[in-house]
Amino acid sequence: KPEGKRSGGTSQTGAAGTDSDLRMLTAFLDMKGKKPVIDESGLTERYNWSIKTAATDYEGLRAALREQMGLDLVREKRPMTVVVVRKKG
C-alpha cells in the first residue's frame, strides 16, 4: 500500500482505487447490477484494487469479484429505509 495520493474511478467496464477503501467498489457494483450493495467484508484498510467486467447480471458480477479480487457477492433480502427525491409541486 503506497503512501501518498488517493485516487480511483469507475467506468462502464471497470473500477479501480489507489490507496482507497471499498466504497467505490460497492458504488460500481450498485451501478452495474442496479441493486444496493452493502460492504460486509470487514476490510477496513486502504488498498490498491481494480476490477474489470462488462457483466451486468448477478452471476457475472459475482464471478468477476471472486476471480479478480477474492471477494464474494451474496444475494440477500433485507428491509431498508429509502429516501425519495421528488419535484416540488
PDB file of C-alpha atoms in Angstrom:
ATOM      1  CA  LYS A   1       0.000   0.000   0.000  1.00  0.00           C
ATOM      2  CA  PRO A   2       1.790   3.138  -1.131  1.00  0.00           C
ATOM      3  CA  GLU A   3       1.654   6.367   0.823  1.00  0.00           C
ATOM      4  CA  GLY A   4       0.501   9.479  -0.961  1.00  0.00           C
ATOM      5  CA  LYS A   5      -2.220  10.366  -3.404  1.00  0.00           C
ATOM      6  CA  ARG A   6      -5.557   8.608  -3.109  1.00  0.00           C
ATOM      7  CA  SER A   7      -7.446   8.170  -6.315  1.00  0.00           C
ATOM      8  CA  GLY A   8      -9.886   5.981  -8.140  1.00  0.00           C
ATOM      9  CA  GLY A   9     -12.645   5.901 -10.655  1.00  0.00           C
ATOM     10  CA  THR A  10     -15.353   3.898 -12.348  1.00  0.00           C
ATOM     11  CA  SER A  11     -16.433   3.342 -15.928  1.00  0.00           C
ATOM     12  CA  GLN A  12     -18.952   1.140 -17.696  1.00  0.00           C
ATOM     13  CA  THR A  13     -16.469  -1.745 -17.774  1.00  0.00           C
ATOM     14  CA  GLY A  14     -14.397  -1.359 -14.622  1.00  0.00           C
ATOM     15  CA  ALA A  15     -13.420   0.365 -11.418  1.00  0.00           C
ATOM     16  CA  ALA A  16     -10.152   0.944  -9.599  1.00  0.00           C
ATOM     17  CA  GLY A  17      -8.867   2.514  -6.444  1.00  0.00           C
ATOM     18  CA  THR A  18      -5.404   3.599  -5.302  1.00  0.00           C
ATOM     19  CA  ASP A  19      -4.929   3.737  -1.525  1.00  0.00           C
ATOM     20  CA  SER A  20      -8.707   3.507  -1.379  1.00  0.00           C
ATOM     21  CA  ASP A  21     -11.318   1.786   0.766  1.00  0.00           C
ATOM     22  CA  LEU A  22     -14.026  -0.330  -0.866  1.00  0.00           C
ATOM     23  CA  ARG A  23     -16.776   2.322  -1.081  1.00  0.00           C
ATOM     24  CA  MET A  24     -16.014   2.937  -4.750  1.00  0.00           C
ATOM     25  CA  LEU A  25     -16.245  -0.801  -5.402  1.00  0.00           C
ATOM     26  CA  THR A  26     -19.701  -1.028  -3.827  1.00  0.00           C
ATOM     27  CA  ALA A  27     -20.820   2.020  -5.861  1.00  0.00           C
ATOM     28  CA  PHE A  28     -19.582   0.311  -9.043  1.00  0.00           C
ATOM     29  CA  LEU A  29     -21.440  -2.913  -8.175  1.00  0.00           C
ATOM     30  CA  ASP A  30     -24.595  -0.866  -7.363  1.00  0.00           C
ATOM     31  CA  MET A  31     -24.396   0.808 -10.769  1.00  0.00           C
ATOM     32  CA  LYS A  32     -23.664  -2.371 -12.731  1.00  0.00           C
ATOM     33  CA  GLY A  33     -26.176  -4.631 -11.003  1.00  0.00           C
ATOM     34  CA  LYS A  34     -28.854  -1.998 -10.381  1.00  0.00           C
ATOM     35  CA  LYS A  35     -29.267  -3.291  -6.821  1.00  0.00           C
ATOM     36  CA  PRO A  36     -27.983  -1.932  -3.499  1.00  0.00           C
ATOM     37  CA  VAL A  37     -24.656  -3.441  -2.387  1.00  0.00           C
ATOM     38  CA  ILE A  38     -23.591  -3.386   1.259  1.00  0.00           C
ATOM     39  CA  ASP A  39     -19.939  -3.918   2.172  1.00  0.00           C
ATOM     40  CA  GLU A  40     -19.745  -6.537   4.927  1.00  0.00           C
ATOM     41  CA  SER A  41     -16.250  -7.698   4.009  1.00  0.00           C
ATOM     42  CA  GLY A  42     -14.800  -6.416   7.278  1.00  0.00           C
ATOM     43  CA  LEU A  43     -11.906  -4.951   5.270  1.00  0.00           C
ATOM     44  CA  THR A  44     -11.122  -1.561   6.787  1.00  0.00           C
ATOM     45  CA  GLU A  45      -7.663  -0.854   5.388  1.00  0.00           C
ATOM     46  CA  ARG A  46      -6.962   1.118   2.219  1.00  0.00           C
ATOM     47  CA  TYR A  47      -5.967  -0.900  -0.841  1.00  0.00           C
ATOM     48  CA  ASN A  48      -4.866  -0.648  -4.446  1.00  0.00           C
ATOM     49  CA  TRP A  49      -7.523  -2.603  -6.307  1.00  0.00           C
ATOM     50  CA  SER A  50      -9.184  -2.946  -9.693  1.00  0.00           C
ATOM     51  CA  ILE A  51     -11.974  -4.936 -11.298  1.00  0.00           C
ATOM     52  CA  LYS A  52     -12.901  -5.200 -14.958  1.00  0.00           C
ATOM     53  CA  THR A  53     -16.158  -6.677 -16.239  1.00  0.00           C
ATOM     54  CA  ALA A  54     -18.830  -5.983 -18.830  1.00  0.00           C
ATOM     55  CA  ALA A  55     -21.304  -8.114 -16.841  1.00  0.00           C
ATOM     56  CA  THR A  56     -24.480  -6.528 -15.502  1.00  0.00           C
ATOM     57  CA  ASP A  57     -26.116  -9.674 -14.099  1.00  0.00           C
ATOM     58  CA  TYR A  58     -25.615 -11.069 -10.606  1.00  0.00           C
ATOM     59  CA  GLU A  59     -23.748 -14.220 -11.660  1.00  0.00           C
ATOM     60  CA  GLY A  60     -21.368 -12.321 -13.950  1.00  0.00           C
ATOM     61  CA  LEU A  61     -20.593  -9.690 -11.325  1.00  0.00           C
ATOM     62  CA  ARG A  62     -20.140 -12.382  -8.677  1.00  0.00           C
ATOM     63  CA  ALA A  63     -17.717 -14.339 -10.893  1.00  0.00           C
ATOM     64  CA  ALA A  64     -15.649 -11.217 -11.664  1.00  0.00           C
ATOM     65  CA  LEU A  65     -15.470 -10.232  -7.993  1.00  0.00           C
ATOM     66  CA  ARG A  66     -14.420 -13.754  -6.943  1.00  0.00           C
ATOM     67  CA  GLU A  67     -11.861 -14.252  -9.711  1.00  0.00           C
ATOM     68  CA  GLN A  68     -10.269 -10.812  -9.664  1.00  0.00           C
ATOM     69  CA  MET A  69     -10.488  -9.771  -6.013  1.00  0.00           C
ATOM     70  CA  GLY A  70     -11.126 -12.904  -3.958  1.00  0.00           C
ATOM     71  CA  LEU A  71     -14.383 -11.451  -2.604  1.00  0.00           C
ATOM     72  CA  ASP A  72     -17.891 -12.888  -2.823  1.00  0.00           C
ATOM     73  CA  LEU A  73     -21.192 -11.265  -3.749  1.00  0.00           C
ATOM     74  CA  VAL A  74     -24.077 -12.765  -1.765  1.00  0.00           C
ATOM     75  CA  ARG A  75     -27.721 -12.175  -2.662  1.00  0.00           C
ATOM     76  CA  GLU A  76     -29.916 -11.448   0.379  1.00  0.00           C
ATOM     77  CA  LYS A  77     -33.233  -9.752   1.041  1.00  0.00           C
ATOM     78  CA  ARG A  78     -33.213  -7.135   3.798  1.00  0.00           C
ATOM     79  CA  PRO A  79     -35.570  -4.404   4.971  1.00  0.00           C
ATOM     80  CA  MET A  80     -34.192  -0.955   4.289  1.00  0.00           C
ATOM     81  CA  THR A  81     -35.199   2.682   4.603  1.00  0.00           C
ATOM     82  CA  VAL A  82     -35.027   4.768   1.434  1.00  0.00           C
ATOM     83  CA  VAL A  83     -35.206   8.495   0.755  1.00  0.00           C
ATOM     84  CA  VAL A  84     -37.146   9.637  -2.321  1.00  0.00           C
ATOM     85  CA  VAL A  85     -36.471  12.948  -4.062  1.00  0.00           C
ATOM     86  CA  ARG A  86     -39.454  14.413  -5.963  1.00  0.00           C
ATOM     87  CA  LYS A  87     -40.127  17.552  -7.928  1.00  0.00           C
ATOM     88  CA  LYS A  88     -41.771  20.221  -5.790  1.00  0.00           C
ATOM     89  CA  GLY A  89     -45.377  20.990  -6.571  1.00  0.00           C
TER      90      GLY A  89
END
